[in-house]
RNA sequence: GUGGUUGUAGCUCAGCUGGUUAGAGCAUCAGAUUGUGGUUCUGAGGGUCGUGGGUUCGAACCCCAUCAUCCACCCCA
């Protein structure tokens, strides 16, 4: 054989049986989003590079897929070698990129259509995103995000509602999860408290790994980042803090209640938990002081959802961003959003065997094709079954019966109807149940009613 | 970007210290069965052993390079 065709690293094809299951996830999430009044939008796969660059930090910029300009992109470029530098060459080579997430394109969308949007604007968006990362378990270069965001409202009730949505989605899917909640203002308060406000990023990145690498390694990493010993010392009570969410908040008030931003964060957290405690949720939710989340545009609450029974990174995350639209020239609009990672949720459902059984069958009835006369006899029956809401098809050619039966078998079609010459003359066709192998004769005039009853 | 793993039929993998013509299971196709699938039996097709170079009388096997893959780190859904 010639060289085998293949697809790019970190991308996947989805066959019919996989798509049925993926759609089950998308439909579940979409239904919940709509239940809470969120409206759908879509944005292009590619954005201007200027929209994307600088929004995800230095690391994020490296993970952007850039699209090569069409045509002879160097024709207008000054090719004098003395002026040849990557920085001024780049705009000539690439000016578009594949979107990295759905939040930044959404911010662009809000700014662009600000006069047409009714605020607070609740939107959802289910589309693929791309990251030029190295693939590994649960990590792909092309994957779907399912986002719900509210912009134009500072109210913490929005945060609470998003947790409620998480609750509903995972309850429907049957996955046990824990929602971890933190607040960037609390993290800033911690950084102030230990006297290194400028190191907030290094501090949060390090303590985010606490449960993964342990306290020793965290302290070591902090030291390597240039955090002073006394600052690390002051941080220890936070890292070792025990108790439930309310107890932790009380302890934190002792430590960081004195600085403005820390107090603000704690106050927000308290309000949020008051809402959540009144929502009779099924999911666990807890304050996790070590939760940091990478995206640096978050300014308030941050969320992360982890499956309790599967070894998988976070399957859902989000947070509050006070000024995302500011970088696109529209300051003072606050937003909060959440993003479900459909591909990871798929992997979790597969691992835990949580996909519903029925989600693999598409056709209910197959007519065996005996020839051109018989085809014509079957067509009105087919149409009638379809009108009655029953998925039905006829084998497209009068192939060997064995092959047609095998087709039904492989496609898990539960009923096969045989209408050959003698059946047509008698006015009775055979309906074969492929599960039991049982075959009964049914009058043509009563066929649709019979099938409706049998299927129901 | 860093470290490691594995590349043999469509798929999952055997293949001894380097030795004739590289095997198995599953899948596919055909027949047993001209109007009955999923079971069974018989037979058939399908491989530049990832690619390129080297060592050797001889390489799927040893060496080097390269590409791909998966896993871990960084980071993240």
Coordinates of C-alpha atoms in Angstrom, one line a residue, chain A:
Chain A
X1 CA 0.0 0.0 0.0
X2 CA 1.1 3.6 -0.6
X3 CA 1.8 5.7 2.5
X4 CA -1.2 5.5 4.9
X5 CA -3.3 8.6 5.2
X6 CA -3.3 10.1 8.6
X7 CA -4.4 13.1 10.6
X8 CA -2.3 15.7 12.5
X9 CA -1.0 14.9 15.9
X10 CA -3.5 15.5 18.7
X11 CA -6.5 15.5 16.5
X12 CA -9.1 12.7 16.2
X13 CA -11.8 11.3 13.8
X14 CA -15.1 10.5 15.3
X15 CA -17.0 7.5 13.9
X16 CA -20.8 7.2 14.1
X17 CA -20.9 5.3 17.4
X18 CA -18.6 7.9 19.0
X19 CA -20.6 10.8 17.6
X20 CA -23.8 9.4 19.2
X21 CA -22.1 9.6 22.5
X22 CA -20.5 13.0 22.0
X23 CA -23.9 14.4 21.0
X24 CA -25.3 13.0 24.2
X25 CA -22.9 15.1 26.1
X26 CA -23.4 18.2 23.9
X27 CA -27.2 17.9 24.1
X28 CA -27.1 17.5 27.9
X29 CA -25.0 20.6 28.4
X30 CA -26.9 22.6 25.8
X31 CA -30.2 21.7 27.4
X32 CA -29.0 22.9 30.8
X33 CA -27.6 26.1 29.4
X34 CA -30.9 26.9 27.7
X35 CA -32.8 26.1 30.9
X36 CA -31.0 29.0 32.6
X37 CA -31.7 31.4 29.8
X38 CA -28.4 31.4 28.0
X39 CA -28.5 32.1 24.2
X40 CA -26.2 30.5 21.6
X41 CA -23.6 32.3 19.5
X42 CA -20.8 31.1 17.3
X43 CA -17.6 32.8 16.2
X44 CA -15.1 31.9 13.5
X45 CA -12.5 29.2 13.9
X46 CA -9.9 31.8 13.1
X47 CA -9.4 35.2 14.6
X48 CA -7.0 38.1 13.9
X49 CA -3.7 37.3 15.6
X50 CA -3.9 40.7 17.2
X51 CA -7.1 39.6 19.0
X52 CA -5.5 36.5 20.3
X53 CA -1.9 37.5 21.2
X54 CA -1.1 38.6 24.7
X55 CA -4.3 37.3 26.2
X56 CA -3.1 34.0 27.5
X57 CA 0.4 35.0 28.8
X58 CA 3.7 34.2 27.3
X59 CA 3.1 30.4 27.5
X60 CA -0.3 30.8 25.8
X61 CA 1.1 32.8 22.9
X62 CA 3.5 29.9 22.1
X63 CA 0.5 27.5 22.0
X64 CA -1.4 29.5 19.4
X65 CA -1.7 27.9 16.0
X66 CA -0.9 30.5 13.4
X67 CA -2.3 30.5 9.9
X68 CA 0.1 31.2 7.1
X69 CA -0.9 34.1 4.9
X70 CA -2.1 33.2 1.4
X71 CA -0.3 34.1 -1.7
X72 CA 3.2 35.5 -2.0
X73 CA 3.3 37.0 1.5
X74 CA 6.8 38.2 1.1
X75 CA 6.2 40.3 -2.0
X76 CA 5.6 43.5 -0.2
X77 CA 8.3 42.8 2.4
X78 CA 11.6 44.7 2.5
X79 CA 14.0 41.9 1.9
X80 CA 17.1 43.9 2.9
X81 CA 19.0 41.4 5.1
X82 CA 19.8 44.2 7.5
X83 CA 16.2 44.6 8.3
X84 CA 15.4 40.9 8.5
X85 CA 14.1 40.3 12.0
X86 CA 11.5 37.9 13.2
X87 CA 9.5 40.6 14.9
X88 CA 8.8 42.7 11.8
X89 CA 8.7 39.6 9.5
X90 CA 5.9 38.0 11.4
X91 CA 3.0 40.3 10.3
X92 CA 3.9 39.5 6.7
X93 CA 3.8 35.8 7.3
X94 CA 0.8 35.4 9.5
X95 CA -2.0 37.6 10.6
X96 CA -4.6 35.0 11.6
X97 CA -4.7 32.3 14.2
X98 CA -7.0 29.5 15.4
X99 CA -8.9 30.4 18.5
X100 CA -7.3 29.2 21.8
X101 CA -10.5 29.3 23.8
X102 CA -14.0 30.7 23.5
X103 CA -13.8 33.5 26.1
X104 CA -11.5 35.9 24.3
X105 CA -13.4 35.6 21.0
X106 CA -16.6 36.2 23.0
X107 CA -15.1 39.4 24.5
X108 CA -14.3 40.6 21.0
X109 CA -17.9 39.7 20.0
X110 CA -19.3 41.7 22.9
X111 CA -17.2 44.8 22.1
X112 CA -18.1 44.6 18.4
X113 CA -21.9 44.2 18.9
X114 CA -22.2 46.2 22.1
X115 CA -25.1 48.3 20.7
X116 CA -27.1 45.2 19.7
X117 CA -26.6 43.2 22.9
X118 CA -29.1 43.3 25.8
X119 CA -27.2 43.3 29.1
X120 CA -26.7 41.4 31.2
X121 CA -25.9 39.1 28.2
X122 CA -26.0 35.4 28.9
X123 CA -24.5 33.4 26.1
X124 CA -23.4 29.9 25.5
X125 CA -21.1 28.6 22.8
X126 CA -20.1 25.0 21.9
X127 CA -17.2 24.9 19.4
X128 CA -13.8 23.5 19.0
X129 CA -10.6 25.3 20.1
X130 CA -7.0 24.5 19.2
X131 CA -3.8 24.5 21.1
X132 CA -0.3 23.7 19.8
X133 CA 0.4 21.7 22.9
X134 CA 2.0 18.3 23.1
X135 CA -0.8 15.7 23.3
X136 CA -1.0 13.3 26.2
X137 CA -3.7 11.6 28.2
X138 CA -6.8 13.8 28.2
X139 CA -5.0 16.5 26.3
X140 CA -5.7 17.1 22.6
X141 CA -4.7 19.7 20.1
X142 CA -8.2 20.1 18.9
X143 CA -11.0 19.8 21.4
X144 CA -14.4 21.2 22.2
X145 CA -15.3 23.7 24.9
X146 CA -18.9 24.3 26.0
X147 CA -18.9 27.8 27.5
X148 CA -21.6 29.8 29.3
X149 CA -20.8 33.3 30.3
X150 CA -22.7 36.3 31.7
X151 CA -21.4 39.8 30.9
X152 CA -22.6 43.1 32.2
X153 CA -23.4 42.1 35.7
X154 CA -21.2 42.2 38.8
X155 CA -23.7 40.2 40.9
X156 CA -22.4 37.2 42.7
X157 CA -25.7 35.5 42.0
X158 CA -24.2 34.8 38.5
X159 CA -21.3 32.8 40.1
X160 CA -23.8 30.9 42.1
X161 CA -25.9 30.1 39.0
X162 CA -22.9 28.8 37.2
X163 CA -22.2 26.3 40.0
X164 CA -25.9 25.4 39.8
X165 CA -25.4 24.7 36.1
X166 CA -22.4 22.5 36.9
X167 CA -24.5 20.7 39.4
X168 CA -27.3 20.0 36.9
X169 CA -25.0 18.9 34.0
X170 CA -23.1 16.4 36.0
X171 CA -26.2 15.1 37.8
X172 CA -27.7 14.4 34.4
X173 CA -24.5 12.7 33.2
X174 CA -24.3 10.7 36.4
X175 CA -20.7 11.8 37.2
X176 CA -19.8 12.5 40.8
X177 CA -17.7 15.7 41.0
X178 CA -16.4 18.2 43.4
X179 CA -16.5 21.9 42.6
X180 CA -13.4 23.7 43.9
X181 CA -13.8 27.4 44.4
X182 CA -11.3 30.1 45.1
X183 CA -11.0 33.8 44.5
X184 CA -8.2 35.7 42.9
X185 CA -8.6 38.5 45.4
X186 CA -7.9 36.1 48.2
X187 CA -4.8 35.0 46.4
X188 CA -3.8 38.6 46.0
X189 CA -4.5 39.1 49.7
X190 CA -2.2 36.2 50.5
X191 CA 0.5 37.7 48.4
X192 CA 0.1 41.0 50.2
X193 CA 0.1 39.3 53.6
X194 CA 3.3 37.6 53.1
X195 CA 4.9 40.7 51.7
X196 CA 5.4 39.8 48.1
X197 CA 2.4 41.3 46.2
X198 CA 4.4 41.4 43.0
X199 CA 5.0 37.6 43.1
X200 CA 1.3 36.7 43.1
X201 CA 1.7 34.7 39.9
X202 CA 4.7 32.6 41.0
X203 CA 3.0 32.0 44.4
X204 CA -0.3 30.8 42.9
X205 CA 1.4 28.7 40.3
X206 CA 3.5 27.0 43.0
X207 CA 0.7 26.4 45.6
X208 CA -1.6 25.2 42.8
X209 CA 0.6 22.1 42.7
X210 CA 0.4 21.4 46.4
X211 CA -1.7 18.2 46.2
X212 CA 0.4 16.9 43.3
X213 CA 4.0 17.5 44.4
X214 CA 3.7 18.0 48.2
X215 CA 4.6 20.8 50.5
X216 CA 8.3 20.3 50.4
X217 CA 8.5 20.7 46.6
X218 CA 6.2 23.7 46.7
X219 CA 8.4 25.5 49.2
X220 CA 11.4 24.6 47.1
X221 CA 9.8 26.0 44.0
X222 CA 8.9 29.2 45.8
X223 CA 12.5 29.6 47.0
X224 CA 13.7 29.1 43.4
X225 CA 11.4 31.8 42.3
X226 CA 13.1 34.2 44.6
X227 CA 10.5 34.3 47.4
X228 CA 12.1 35.2 50.7
X229 CA 12.3 32.6 53.5
X230 CA 10.2 34.7 55.8
X231 CA 7.5 35.1 53.1
X232 CA 7.5 31.3 52.6
X233 CA 7.3 30.9 56.4
X234 CA 4.3 33.2 56.6
X235 CA 2.6 31.2 53.8
X236 CA 2.8 27.9 55.7
X237 CA -0.5 28.4 57.7
X238 CA -2.3 28.9 54.5
X239 CA -0.9 25.7 52.9
X240 CA -1.6 23.6 56.1
X241 CA -5.1 25.1 56.7
X242 CA -7.6 22.5 57.6
X243 CA -11.4 22.5 58.1
X244 CA -14.5 23.0 56.0
X245 CA -15.0 26.0 53.8
X246 CA -16.6 28.2 56.4
X247 CA -13.9 27.4 59.0
X248 CA -11.2 28.2 56.4
X249 CA -12.8 31.5 55.7
X250 CA -12.8 32.4 59.3
X251 CA -9.1 31.5 59.7
X252 CA -8.3 33.4 56.5
X253 CA -10.0 36.5 57.9
X254 CA -7.5 36.4 60.8
X255 CA -4.6 36.4 58.3
X256 CA -5.6 38.6 55.4
X257 CA -8.7 40.4 56.7
X258 CA -6.5 43.4 57.3
X259 CA -5.7 44.2 53.7
X260 CA -8.3 45.6 51.4
X261 CA -8.1 43.2 48.6
X262 CA -8.0 40.1 50.8
X263 CA -11.0 41.3 52.8
X264 CA -12.9 42.0 49.6
X265 CA -12.2 38.5 48.3
X266 CA -13.3 36.9 51.5
X267 CA -16.5 38.9 51.5
X268 CA -17.3 37.8 48.0
X269 CA -16.6 34.2 48.9
X270 CA -18.9 34.5 51.9
X271 CA -21.7 35.8 49.8
X272 CA -21.2 33.1 47.2
X273 CA -21.3 30.4 49.8
X274 CA -24.5 31.8 51.3
X275 CA -26.1 31.5 47.9
X276 CA -24.8 28.0 47.3
X277 CA -26.0 26.9 50.7
X278 CA -29.5 27.9 49.8
X279 CA -29.6 26.0 46.4
X280 CA -29.8 22.5 47.7
X281 CA -27.2 21.3 45.3
X282 CA -26.2 17.6 44.9
X283 CA -22.5 18.3 44.1
X284 CA -19.9 18.9 46.6
X285 CA -18.4 22.3 46.6
X286 CA -15.6 23.6 48.7
X287 CA -13.2 26.5 49.2
X288 CA -9.8 25.4 47.9
X289 CA -7.1 28.0 48.7
X290 CA -4.6 26.2 46.5
X291 CA -6.7 26.5 43.4
X292 CA -5.1 29.1 41.1
X293 CA -5.9 28.5 37.4
X294 CA -3.6 29.7 34.8
X295 CA -5.5 32.2 32.8
X296 CA -4.4 35.5 34.1
X297 CA -7.5 37.5 33.1
X298 CA -9.4 36.2 36.1
X299 CA -10.0 38.7 38.8
X300 CA -12.6 37.3 41.2
X301 CA -14.1 33.9 41.8
X302 CA -12.4 30.9 40.1
X303 CA -13.8 27.5 39.7
X304 CA -12.6 24.1 38.8
X305 CA -14.5 20.8 38.6
X306 CA -12.9 17.4 39.1
X307 CA -14.4 14.0 38.7
X308 CA -14.3 12.1 42.0
X309 CA -14.1 8.6 40.5
X310 CA -11.7 9.1 37.6
X311 CA -8.1 10.0 37.1
X312 CA -8.4 13.1 34.9
X313 CA -7.4 16.7 35.0
X314 CA -10.1 19.3 35.5
X315 CA -13.2 18.6 33.3
X316 CA -14.6 22.1 33.8
X317 CA -13.3 25.4 34.9
X318 CA -14.1 29.1 34.9
X319 CA -14.1 32.4 36.8
X320 CA -14.8 36.1 37.0
X321 CA -13.0 38.5 34.8
X322 CA -13.6 42.1 35.5
X323 CA -12.2 43.8 32.5
X324 CA -11.8 41.4 29.6
X325 CA -13.4 43.7 27.2
X326 CA -11.2 46.6 28.3
X327 CA -8.3 45.4 26.1
X328 CA -10.7 45.7 23.2
X329 CA -11.6 49.2 24.1
X330 CA -14.7 48.7 26.2
X331 CA -13.8 49.2 29.9
X332 CA -15.9 48.5 32.9
X333 CA -17.8 45.5 31.7
X334 CA -17.5 42.5 34.1
X335 CA -18.1 38.9 33.1
X336 CA -18.1 35.5 34.6
X337 CA -18.1 32.2 32.8
X338 CA -17.6 28.5 32.9
X339 CA -16.3 26.1 30.4
X340 CA -17.0 22.4 30.1
X341 CA -14.3 20.2 28.5
X342 CA -16.5 17.9 26.4
X343 CA -13.6 15.6 25.3
X344 CA -12.4 15.0 28.8
X345 CA -16.0 14.4 30.0
X346 CA -16.3 11.9 27.2
X347 CA -13.2 10.1 28.5
X348 CA -14.5 10.1 32.0
X349 CA -17.9 8.7 31.0
X350 CA -16.2 6.1 29.0
X351 CA -13.9 5.0 31.8
X352 CA -16.8 4.9 34.3
X353 CA -19.2 3.2 31.8
X354 CA -21.8 5.9 32.2
X355 CA -23.0 6.2 28.6
X356 CA -26.7 5.1 28.3
X357 CA -27.2 1.8 26.5
X358 CA -29.6 3.0 24.0
X359 CA -27.3 5.6 22.5
X360 CA -25.9 3.4 19.8
X361 CA -28.9 2.6 17.6
X362 CA -30.0 4.8 14.9
X363 CA -32.3 2.9 12.6
X364 CA -35.3 1.0 14.0
X365 CA -36.6 -0.8 10.9
X366 CA -34.9 -2.1 7.7
X367 CA -36.8 -3.2 4.6
X368 CA -35.0 -6.0 2.8
X369 CA -34.7 -5.2 -0.9
X370 CA -36.0 -8.0 -3.2
X371 CA -36.0 -6.1 -6.5
X372 CA -37.5 -3.2 -8.4
X373 CA -41.2 -4.3 -8.1
X374 CA -40.8 -4.9 -4.3
X375 CA -39.0 -1.6 -3.9
X376 CA -42.0 0.3 -5.2
X377 CA -44.2 -1.7 -2.9
X378 CA -42.1 -0.7 0.1
X379 CA -41.7 3.0 -0.6
X380 CA -45.1 4.1 0.7
X381 CA -44.8 1.9 3.8
X382 CA -41.4 3.4 4.5
X383 CA -42.8 6.9 4.2
X384 CA -45.6 6.0 6.5
X385 CA -43.3 4.7 9.1
X386 CA -41.1 7.7 9.0
X387 CA -44.1 10.0 9.3
X388 CA -45.0 8.1 12.4
X389 CA -41.6 9.0 13.8
X390 CA -40.0 5.6 13.3
X391 CA -36.4 5.6 11.9
X392 CA -36.6 3.4 8.8
X393 CA -34.6 2.6 5.7
X394 CA -34.6 0.2 2.8
X395 CA -31.4 -1.5 1.6
X396 CA -30.6 0.4 -1.6
X397 CA -30.1 -2.6 -3.8
X398 CA -31.4 -6.2 -4.2
X399 CA -28.3 -7.7 -2.8
X400 CA -28.1 -11.2 -1.4
X401 CA -30.4 -11.6 1.5
X402 CA -27.5 -12.8 3.7
X403 CA -25.7 -9.6 3.1
X404 CA -28.8 -7.5 3.9
X405 CA -29.4 -9.3 7.1
X406 CA -25.8 -8.9 8.1
X407 CA -26.1 -5.2 7.4
X408 CA -29.0 -5.0 9.8
X409 CA -27.2 -7.0 12.3
X410 CA -24.0 -5.0 12.3
X411 CA -26.0 -1.7 12.4
X412 CA -27.9 -3.1 15.4
X413 CA -31.2 -2.5 13.6
X414 CA -33.8 -4.3 15.8
X415 CA -36.5 -5.0 13.2
X416 CA -36.3 -6.2 9.6
X417 CA -39.3 -6.3 7.3
X418 CA -39.4 -8.8 4.5
X419 CA -41.8 -8.1 1.7
X420 CA -41.1 -10.3 -1.3
X421 CA -43.3 -11.3 -4.1
X422 CA -45.5 -13.8 -2.2
X423 CA -45.9 -11.4 0.8
X424 CA -47.0 -8.7 -1.6
X425 CA -49.6 -10.9 -3.1
X426 CA -51.0 -12.1 0.2
X427 CA -51.0 -8.6 1.7
X428 CA -49.0 -9.8 4.7
X429 CA -45.3 -9.0 5.3
X430 CA -42.9 -10.6 7.7
X431 CA -41.6 -8.5 10.6
X432 CA -38.5 -10.1 12.0
X433 CA -37.2 -9.3 15.5
X434 CA -33.4 -9.4 15.2
X435 CA -32.9 -9.8 18.9
X436 CA -35.1 -12.8 19.4
X437 CA -35.0 -14.2 15.9
X438 CA -38.8 -14.4 16.0
X439 CA -40.7 -13.6 12.8
X440 CA -44.3 -12.8 12.5
X441 CA -46.7 -12.0 9.7
X442 CA -48.4 -8.6 9.8
X443 CA -51.1 -7.2 7.5
X444 CA -49.9 -4.4 5.3
X445 CA -52.7 -2.1 6.4
X446 CA -51.9 -2.5 10.0
X447 CA -48.2 -2.4 9.7
X448 CA -47.6 1.2 10.9
X449 CA -49.8 0.7 13.9
X450 CA -48.1 -2.6 14.7
X451 CA -44.7 -1.0 14.5
X452 CA -45.7 1.9 16.7
X453 CA -46.9 -0.4 19.4
X454 CA -43.9 -2.8 19.1
X455 CA -41.4 0.0 19.3
X456 CA -43.2 1.7 22.2

